[in-house]
Amino acid sequence: MRLVNYDNGSGPPRAGVVRGDEIVDVWESLGEEPPGVPGLGGLVLMRGIDGVEEATAAGEPRVRLGDVRLHAPIRHPRKIICLGLNYRQHAAEAGLDPPETPTFFAKFQNALVGNGDEVKLPQYSEKVDYEAEVAFFVKDDCNDVPEEEAIDHILGYTLLNDLSARDFQFMTPQWMPGKVFDGSAPCGPAIVTPDDAGPHDAIEISLTLNGDQMQSASTADLIHSIPATVAYLSKLMTLQAGDLISTGTPAGVGSVREPRVWLKPGDECVIESPQLGRLETRLA
C-alpha cells in the first residue's frame, strides 16, 4: 500500500491511497469522519491503518495524482531522527572507519517539505550538499524492541533528502547546525508499507543532480540495518507512532568529490527508488 498526504486545493491535506495514477480518499472510503486532522498524520496517530487497504481497494472518489499536491507524508512527526555514516561505501569515501554504534542527530518539523516543493538555500552557507536517503515512519509506540520484531513496528518507507550545510555541520563537534535549516528534509512522495516495499535490505536508491547521477546504492550496504536501528533507538528512547527515522546516505555526496559539488539556486535534485518512487526538489 502507498499512502499519501494530498491536497486538491479544496481544504487541508487529506490521507489517500495511491491506486495506479489515481488517489483514493481514505476517510471517504472508510465512511468515517476524520479526527480533526484529515491528513495522513491524523490517520496514523488517531486511528491507525488497519482496514485501509480493503476499504480503498475499490473506493471512491478518486483524483488523479497529477492534479494534486503531495505534502510530506506526515507533516508533524514527534521526532525526526537521522543516521550519519551508515553506508559502508560512504564511510570509505570519507576515509572513516565504519562506526560500531549508530551515529544519529535530529532535525525538526521546519525541515520537512514535500515532493516537488522548492527549497530556499540558507544565505549563511556556501556549501550545501545533497544526501539521498531511505527513511521510515514508526507504526506504534514502542520501547526496547527486539531486532527480530522490528519490522512489525515500521509503518512504511519513504525517500528523504538530508540537505546539509557542510560548513556549519563541521563547525562544531555536533552536526546539527548544518542540518536544521528550513526545508532541509524534502520527504516523500509516499509511505510504502513493508509488504509492498519488499525486503528491508534490498531497497534501491539513486540521486541525480540536474540529470547527472551522483549516488546509487541499496540498503544492502547499510552498516546498521533498519531492524538494528529500530532496536538500538528504541532501547534509548520510546519511539512513537509517526516518528520519522532516516537511515543515512550512500557514497557520492558532493563534499567528497573532486572538484567539490555544492548546490546552487536553480539546481534540481531527484531521488528515485523502484520500490519507493520519485522525490523531486528544486533549490532556490
mmCIF file of C-alpha atoms in Angstrom:
data_model
loop_
_atom_site.group_PDB
_atom_site.id
_atom_site.type_symbol
_atom_site.label_atom_id
_atom_site.label_comp_id
_atom_site.label_asym_id
_atom_site.label_seq_id
_atom_site.Cartn_x
_atom_site.Cartn_y
_atom_site.Cartn_z
ATOM 1 C CA MET A 1 0.000 0.000 0.000
ATOM 2 C CA ARG A 2 1.177 3.507 -0.859
ATOM 3 C CA LEU A 3 -0.156 6.169 1.491
ATOM 4 C CA VAL A 4 0.000 9.872 0.620
ATOM 5 C CA ASN A 5 -0.820 13.203 2.197
ATOM 6 C CA TYR A 6 -2.504 15.072 -0.644
ATOM 7 C CA ASP A 7 -4.024 18.476 -1.264
ATOM 8 C CA ASN A 8 -6.508 19.013 -4.097
ATOM 9 C CA GLY A 9 -6.966 22.699 -3.355
ATOM 10 C CA SER A 10 -10.308 22.323 -1.572
ATOM 11 C CA GLY A 11 -9.086 22.241 2.015
ATOM 12 C CA PRO A 12 -6.377 20.911 4.289
ATOM 13 C CA PRO A 13 -4.304 17.898 3.198
ATOM 14 C CA ARG A 14 -6.083 14.541 3.324
ATOM 15 C CA ALA A 15 -4.994 10.928 3.673
ATOM 16 C CA GLY A 16 -5.054 8.947 0.448
ATOM 17 C CA VAL A 17 -4.016 5.612 -1.037
ATOM 18 C CA VAL A 18 -2.426 5.502 -4.484
ATOM 19 C CA ARG A 19 -4.135 3.192 -6.951
ATOM 20 C CA GLY A 20 -2.354 3.349 -10.320
ATOM 21 C CA ASP A 21 -2.264 7.008 -11.318
ATOM 22 C CA GLU A 22 -5.123 7.955 -9.003
ATOM 23 C CA ILE A 23 -5.639 8.572 -5.291
ATOM 24 C CA VAL A 24 -8.495 7.105 -3.269
ATOM 25 C CA ASP A 25 -9.521 9.224 -0.297
ATOM 26 C CA VAL A 26 -9.117 7.163 2.876
ATOM 27 C CA TRP A 27 -11.745 8.846 5.024
ATOM 28 C CA GLU A 28 -14.392 8.700 2.312
ATOM 29 C CA SER A 29 -13.663 5.018 1.720
ATOM 30 C CA LEU A 30 -13.851 4.223 5.427
ATOM 31 C CA GLY A 31 -17.058 6.214 5.812
ATOM 32 C CA GLU A 32 -15.564 7.886 8.854
ATOM 33 C CA GLU A 33 -15.181 11.457 9.950
ATOM 34 C CA PRO A 34 -11.505 12.464 10.265
ATOM 35 C CA PRO A 35 -10.438 13.270 13.840
ATOM 36 C CA GLY A 36 -9.879 16.996 13.296
ATOM 37 C CA VAL A 37 -6.801 16.451 11.159
ATOM 38 C CA PRO A 38 -7.781 14.761 7.856
ATOM 39 C CA GLY A 39 -4.187 14.274 6.708
ATOM 40 C CA LEU A 40 -2.105 11.134 6.889
ATOM 41 C CA GLY A 41 -0.662 12.136 10.252
ATOM 42 C CA GLY A 42 -4.143 12.255 11.760
ATOM 43 C CA LEU A 43 -4.930 8.827 10.340
ATOM 44 C CA VAL A 44 -1.766 7.243 11.738
ATOM 45 C CA LEU A 45 -1.868 8.924 15.146
ATOM 46 C CA MET A 46 -5.599 8.761 15.856
ATOM 47 C CA ARG A 47 -6.807 5.630 14.094
ATOM 48 C CA GLY A 48 -4.042 3.548 12.519
ATOM 49 C CA ILE A 49 -4.153 1.933 9.096
ATOM 50 C CA ASP A 50 -5.989 -1.309 9.917
ATOM 51 C CA GLY A 51 -8.651 -1.904 7.282
ATOM 52 C CA VAL A 52 -7.464 0.879 4.986
ATOM 53 C CA GLU A 53 -6.172 -1.492 2.293
ATOM 54 C CA GLU A 54 -9.507 -3.292 1.992
ATOM 55 C CA ALA A 55 -11.630 -0.144 2.214
ATOM 56 C CA THR A 56 -9.769 1.638 -0.562
ATOM 57 C CA ALA A 57 -9.396 -1.333 -2.944
ATOM 58 C CA ALA A 58 -12.411 -0.213 -4.972
ATOM 59 C CA GLY A 59 -13.023 3.046 -3.182
ATOM 60 C CA GLU A 60 -14.326 6.345 -4.447
ATOM 61 C CA PRO A 61 -13.923 9.233 -5.007
ATOM 62 C CA ARG A 62 -10.666 9.208 -6.910
ATOM 63 C CA VAL A 63 -8.474 12.099 -8.018
ATOM 64 C CA ARG A 64 -5.573 11.993 -10.456
ATOM 65 C CA LEU A 65 -2.090 12.127 -8.966
ATOM 66 C CA GLY A 66 -1.150 14.788 -11.485
ATOM 67 C CA ASP A 67 -3.923 17.077 -10.263
ATOM 68 C CA VAL A 68 -2.883 17.298 -6.611
ATOM 69 C CA ARG A 69 -0.003 18.489 -4.467
ATOM 70 C CA LEU A 70 1.731 15.894 -2.315
ATOM 71 C CA HIS A 71 2.867 17.149 1.075
ATOM 72 C CA ALA A 72 5.416 15.451 3.311
ATOM 73 C CA PRO A 73 3.651 12.193 4.253
ATOM 74 C CA ILE A 74 3.416 13.125 7.947
ATOM 75 C CA ARG A 75 3.976 16.850 8.363
ATOM 76 C CA HIS A 76 4.286 16.993 12.150
ATOM 77 C CA PRO A 77 6.127 13.923 13.426
ATOM 78 C CA ARG A 78 7.034 13.958 17.084
ATOM 79 C CA LYS A 79 10.639 13.082 16.265
ATOM 80 C CA ILE A 80 12.870 13.249 13.179
ATOM 81 C CA ILE A 81 15.959 11.109 13.734
ATOM 82 C CA CYS A 82 18.699 10.836 11.123
ATOM 83 C CA LEU A 83 21.627 8.438 10.999
ATOM 84 C CA GLY A 84 25.058 9.502 9.772
ATOM 85 C CA LEU A 85 27.869 7.447 8.246
ATOM 86 C CA ASN A 86 25.654 4.402 7.829
ATOM 87 C CA TYR A 87 26.722 3.150 4.387
ATOM 88 C CA ARG A 88 29.982 1.255 4.110
ATOM 89 C CA GLN A 89 30.988 2.893 0.825
ATOM 90 C CA HIS A 90 30.176 6.372 2.140
ATOM 91 C CA ALA A 91 32.347 5.821 5.217
ATOM 92 C CA ALA A 92 35.120 4.597 2.909
ATOM 93 C CA GLU A 93 34.930 7.643 0.625
ATOM 94 C CA ALA A 94 35.122 9.885 3.707
ATOM 95 C CA GLY A 95 38.204 7.989 4.911
ATOM 96 C CA LEU A 96 36.486 6.891 8.129
ATOM 97 C CA ASP A 97 36.089 3.533 9.806
ATOM 98 C CA PRO A 98 32.503 2.227 9.917
ATOM 99 C CA PRO A 99 31.081 3.224 13.307
ATOM 100 C CA GLU A 100 30.454 0.349 15.702
ATOM 101 C CA THR A 101 27.488 2.199 17.218
ATOM 102 C CA PRO A 102 24.889 4.125 15.161
ATOM 103 C CA THR A 103 25.614 7.850 14.917
ATOM 104 C CA PHE A 104 22.452 9.935 14.896
ATOM 105 C CA PHE A 105 21.217 13.505 15.113
ATOM 106 C CA ALA A 106 17.869 15.306 14.940
ATOM 107 C CA LYS A 107 16.042 17.523 12.528
ATOM 108 C CA PHE A 108 12.844 19.438 13.297
ATOM 109 C CA GLN A 109 9.449 19.962 11.702
ATOM 110 C CA ASN A 110 10.571 23.147 9.935
ATOM 111 C CA ALA A 111 12.835 20.959 7.787
ATOM 112 C CA LEU A 112 10.025 18.920 6.207
ATOM 113 C CA VAL A 113 8.728 19.741 2.740
ATOM 114 C CA GLY A 114 7.002 17.554 0.180
ATOM 115 C CA ASN A 115 7.600 16.213 -3.290
ATOM 116 C CA GLY A 116 8.051 18.954 -5.874
ATOM 117 C CA ASP A 117 8.481 21.722 -3.307
ATOM 118 C CA GLU A 118 11.105 24.432 -3.736
ATOM 119 C CA VAL A 119 13.746 24.824 -1.020
ATOM 120 C CA LYS A 120 15.496 28.134 -0.456
ATOM 121 C CA LEU A 121 19.185 27.655 0.230
ATOM 122 C CA PRO A 122 20.301 29.291 3.502
ATOM 123 C CA GLN A 123 22.050 32.605 2.917
ATOM 124 C CA TYR A 124 24.607 31.891 5.640
ATOM 125 C CA SER A 125 26.061 28.812 3.903
ATOM 126 C CA GLU A 126 28.073 28.426 0.716
ATOM 127 C CA LYS A 127 28.450 24.654 0.983
ATOM 128 C CA VAL A 128 25.052 22.955 0.903
ATOM 129 C CA ASP A 129 25.165 19.291 -0.092
ATOM 130 C CA TYR A 130 22.598 16.644 -1.082
ATOM 131 C CA GLU A 131 22.070 13.288 0.656
ATOM 132 C CA ALA A 132 19.689 10.687 -0.796
ATOM 133 C CA GLU A 133 18.266 8.521 1.971
ATOM 134 C CA VAL A 134 15.762 5.758 2.669
ATOM 135 C CA ALA A 135 13.638 6.719 5.662
ATOM 136 C CA PHE A 136 10.789 5.065 7.522
ATOM 137 C CA PHE A 137 7.897 6.018 9.770
ATOM 138 C CA VAL A 138 7.211 4.257 13.058
ATOM 139 C CA LYS A 139 3.857 2.458 13.264
ATOM 140 C CA ASP A 140 3.159 2.490 17.001
ATOM 141 C CA ASP A 141 4.618 3.498 20.330
ATOM 142 C CA CYS A 142 7.359 1.016 21.171
ATOM 143 C CA ASN A 143 10.271 0.603 23.532
ATOM 144 C CA ASP A 144 13.168 -1.859 23.723
ATOM 145 C CA VAL A 145 12.151 -3.692 20.545
ATOM 146 C CA PRO A 146 13.996 -6.950 19.754
ATOM 147 C CA GLU A 147 15.693 -6.747 16.360
ATOM 148 C CA GLU A 148 13.752 -9.740 15.045
ATOM 149 C CA GLU A 149 10.461 -7.928 15.752
ATOM 150 C CA ALA A 150 11.482 -4.513 14.439
ATOM 151 C CA ILE A 151 9.722 -4.665 11.059
ATOM 152 C CA ASP A 152 6.392 -5.139 12.866
ATOM 153 C CA HIS A 153 6.819 -1.595 14.235
ATOM 154 C CA ILE A 154 7.501 0.066 10.862
ATOM 155 C CA LEU A 155 4.553 1.798 9.230
ATOM 156 C CA GLY A 156 6.357 2.132 5.906
ATOM 157 C CA TYR A 157 9.285 3.544 3.975
ATOM 158 C CA THR A 158 9.795 6.813 2.119
ATOM 159 C CA LEU A 159 12.535 8.900 0.484
ATOM 160 C CA LEU A 160 14.324 11.809 2.160
ATOM 161 C CA ASN A 161 16.956 14.306 1.041
ATOM 162 C CA ASP A 162 19.092 15.213 4.061
ATOM 163 C CA LEU A 163 20.204 18.609 2.748
ATOM 164 C CA SER A 164 23.291 19.617 4.706
ATOM 165 C CA ALA A 165 25.159 22.901 5.109
ATOM 166 C CA ARG A 166 28.618 21.320 5.387
ATOM 167 C CA ASP A 167 30.433 24.465 6.521
ATOM 168 C CA PHE A 168 28.104 24.701 9.547
ATOM 169 C CA GLN A 169 27.847 20.940 10.033
ATOM 170 C CA PHE A 170 31.544 20.656 10.823
ATOM 171 C CA MET A 171 31.883 23.987 12.627
ATOM 172 C CA THR A 172 31.315 22.183 15.950
ATOM 173 C CA PRO A 173 31.649 18.545 17.093
ATOM 174 C CA GLN A 174 27.853 18.286 16.841
ATOM 175 C CA TRP A 175 26.499 18.127 13.277
ATOM 176 C CA MET A 176 23.087 19.703 13.872
ATOM 177 C CA PRO A 177 23.934 23.347 12.977
ATOM 178 C CA GLY A 178 24.290 22.239 9.362
ATOM 179 C CA LYS A 179 21.182 20.066 9.344
ATOM 180 C CA VAL A 180 18.293 22.203 10.557
ATOM 181 C CA PHE A 181 17.618 24.982 8.037
ATOM 182 C CA ASP A 182 14.087 25.432 6.728
ATOM 183 C CA GLY A 183 13.291 22.840 4.059
ATOM 184 C CA SER A 184 16.381 20.745 4.776
ATOM 185 C CA ALA A 185 14.396 17.484 4.698
ATOM 186 C CA PRO A 186 12.384 17.053 1.495
ATOM 187 C CA CYS A 187 10.395 13.873 2.077
ATOM 188 C CA GLY A 188 8.026 11.642 0.105
ATOM 189 C CA PRO A 189 6.301 11.099 -2.190
ATOM 190 C CA ALA A 190 4.509 8.325 -0.252
ATOM 191 C CA ILE A 191 4.732 5.931 2.640
ATOM 192 C CA VAL A 192 5.181 2.458 1.153
ATOM 193 C CA THR A 193 4.196 -0.288 3.584
ATOM 194 C CA PRO A 194 6.726 -3.087 4.169
ATOM 195 C CA ASP A 195 4.658 -5.669 2.283
ATOM 196 C CA ASP A 196 4.883 -3.533 -0.869
ATOM 197 C CA ALA A 197 8.454 -2.287 -0.369
ATOM 198 C CA GLY A 198 9.911 -5.783 -0.093
ATOM 199 C CA PRO A 199 12.982 -6.837 1.921
ATOM 200 C CA HIS A 200 14.394 -4.089 4.128
ATOM 201 C CA ASP A 201 17.930 -4.841 2.887
ATOM 202 C CA ALA A 202 17.141 -4.639 -0.828
ATOM 203 C CA ILE A 203 15.676 -1.135 -1.262
ATOM 204 C CA GLU A 204 17.441 0.657 -4.109
ATOM 205 C CA ILE A 205 18.068 4.389 -4.167
ATOM 206 C CA SER A 206 19.727 6.874 -6.524
ATOM 207 C CA LEU A 207 20.098 10.639 -6.825
ATOM 208 C CA THR A 208 20.561 12.792 -9.894
ATOM 209 C CA LEU A 209 21.572 16.436 -9.837
ATOM 210 C CA ASN A 210 20.417 18.337 -12.922
ATOM 211 C CA GLY A 211 20.131 14.994 -14.690
ATOM 212 C CA ASP A 212 23.596 13.672 -13.747
ATOM 213 C CA GLN A 213 23.685 10.613 -11.488
ATOM 214 C CA MET A 214 25.558 11.321 -8.269
ATOM 215 C CA GLN A 215 24.526 8.476 -5.951
ATOM 216 C CA SER A 216 23.350 4.893 -6.455
ATOM 217 C CA ALA A 217 23.179 2.121 -3.857
ATOM 218 C CA SER A 218 20.843 -0.167 -1.947
ATOM 219 C CA THR A 219 20.153 -0.733 1.721
ATOM 220 C CA ALA A 220 22.249 -3.914 1.482
ATOM 221 C CA ASP A 221 25.233 -1.574 2.057
ATOM 222 C CA LEU A 222 23.914 -0.246 5.381
ATOM 223 C CA ILE A 223 26.298 -0.669 8.289
ATOM 224 C CA HIS A 224 23.439 -0.733 10.800
ATOM 225 C CA SER A 225 20.400 -2.371 9.224
ATOM 226 C CA ILE A 226 16.900 -0.983 9.528
ATOM 227 C CA PRO A 227 15.869 -3.593 12.149
ATOM 228 C CA ALA A 228 19.085 -2.979 14.083
ATOM 229 C CA THR A 229 18.389 0.761 14.012
ATOM 230 C CA VAL A 230 14.890 0.289 15.442
ATOM 231 C CA ALA A 231 16.240 -1.980 18.172
ATOM 232 C CA TYR A 232 19.019 0.445 19.126
ATOM 233 C CA LEU A 233 16.959 3.649 19.116
ATOM 234 C CA SER A 234 14.046 2.048 20.973
ATOM 235 C CA LYS A 235 16.480 0.997 23.692
ATOM 236 C CA LEU A 236 17.479 4.625 24.213
ATOM 237 C CA MET A 237 14.003 6.173 23.990
ATOM 238 C CA THR A 238 10.378 5.338 23.340
ATOM 239 C CA LEU A 239 9.680 5.544 19.625
ATOM 240 C CA GLN A 240 6.235 6.947 18.918
ATOM 241 C CA ALA A 241 3.702 6.463 16.156
ATOM 242 C CA GLY A 242 4.560 8.768 13.276
ATOM 243 C CA ASP A 243 8.225 9.269 14.200
ATOM 244 C CA LEU A 244 10.428 9.642 11.129
ATOM 245 C CA ILE A 245 13.802 7.894 11.022
ATOM 246 C CA SER A 246 16.228 8.370 8.135
ATOM 247 C CA THR A 247 18.896 5.731 7.626
ATOM 248 C CA GLY A 248 21.860 7.651 6.178
ATOM 249 C CA THR A 249 23.224 8.363 2.726
ATOM 250 C CA PRO A 250 25.345 6.266 0.340
ATOM 251 C CA ALA A 251 28.576 7.225 -1.395
ATOM 252 C CA GLY A 252 28.701 10.077 -3.907
ATOM 253 C CA VAL A 253 27.950 13.183 -1.860
ATOM 254 C CA GLY A 254 29.242 16.477 -3.227
ATOM 255 C CA SER A 255 31.510 17.271 -0.287
ATOM 256 C CA VAL A 256 33.978 14.469 -1.083
ATOM 257 C CA ARG A 257 34.040 14.844 -4.866
ATOM 258 C CA GLU A 258 36.900 16.426 -6.780
ATOM 259 C CA PRO A 259 36.062 19.128 -7.573
ATOM 260 C CA ARG A 260 33.537 19.647 -4.771
ATOM 261 C CA VAL A 261 29.882 19.932 -5.783
ATOM 262 C CA TRP A 262 27.762 22.432 -3.859
ATOM 263 C CA LEU A 263 24.100 23.119 -4.525
ATOM 264 C CA LYS A 264 23.113 26.434 -6.094
ATOM 265 C CA PRO A 265 19.848 28.190 -6.960
ATOM 266 C CA GLY A 266 18.116 26.540 -9.901
ATOM 267 C CA ASP A 267 19.522 23.064 -9.221
ATOM 268 C CA GLU A 268 17.164 20.101 -9.328
ATOM 269 C CA CYS A 269 17.676 17.033 -7.139
ATOM 270 C CA VAL A 270 15.737 13.877 -7.967
ATOM 271 C CA ILE A 271 15.860 10.839 -5.699
ATOM 272 C CA GLU A 272 14.431 7.660 -7.201
ATOM 273 C CA SER A 273 13.758 4.151 -5.981
ATOM 274 C CA PRO A 274 11.977 1.339 -7.826
ATOM 275 C CA GLN A 275 10.344 0.445 -4.535
ATOM 276 C CA LEU A 276 9.598 3.897 -3.103
ATOM 277 C CA GLY A 277 9.020 6.224 -6.060
ATOM 278 C CA ARG A 278 10.450 9.610 -7.042
ATOM 279 C CA LEU A 279 11.177 12.673 -4.881
ATOM 280 C CA GLU A 280 11.878 15.934 -6.725
ATOM 281 C CA THR A 281 13.298 19.109 -5.181
ATOM 282 C CA ARG A 282 14.276 22.424 -6.778
ATOM 283 C CA LEU A 283 16.719 24.703 -4.982
ATOM 284 C CA ALA A 284 16.257 28.464 -4.922
#
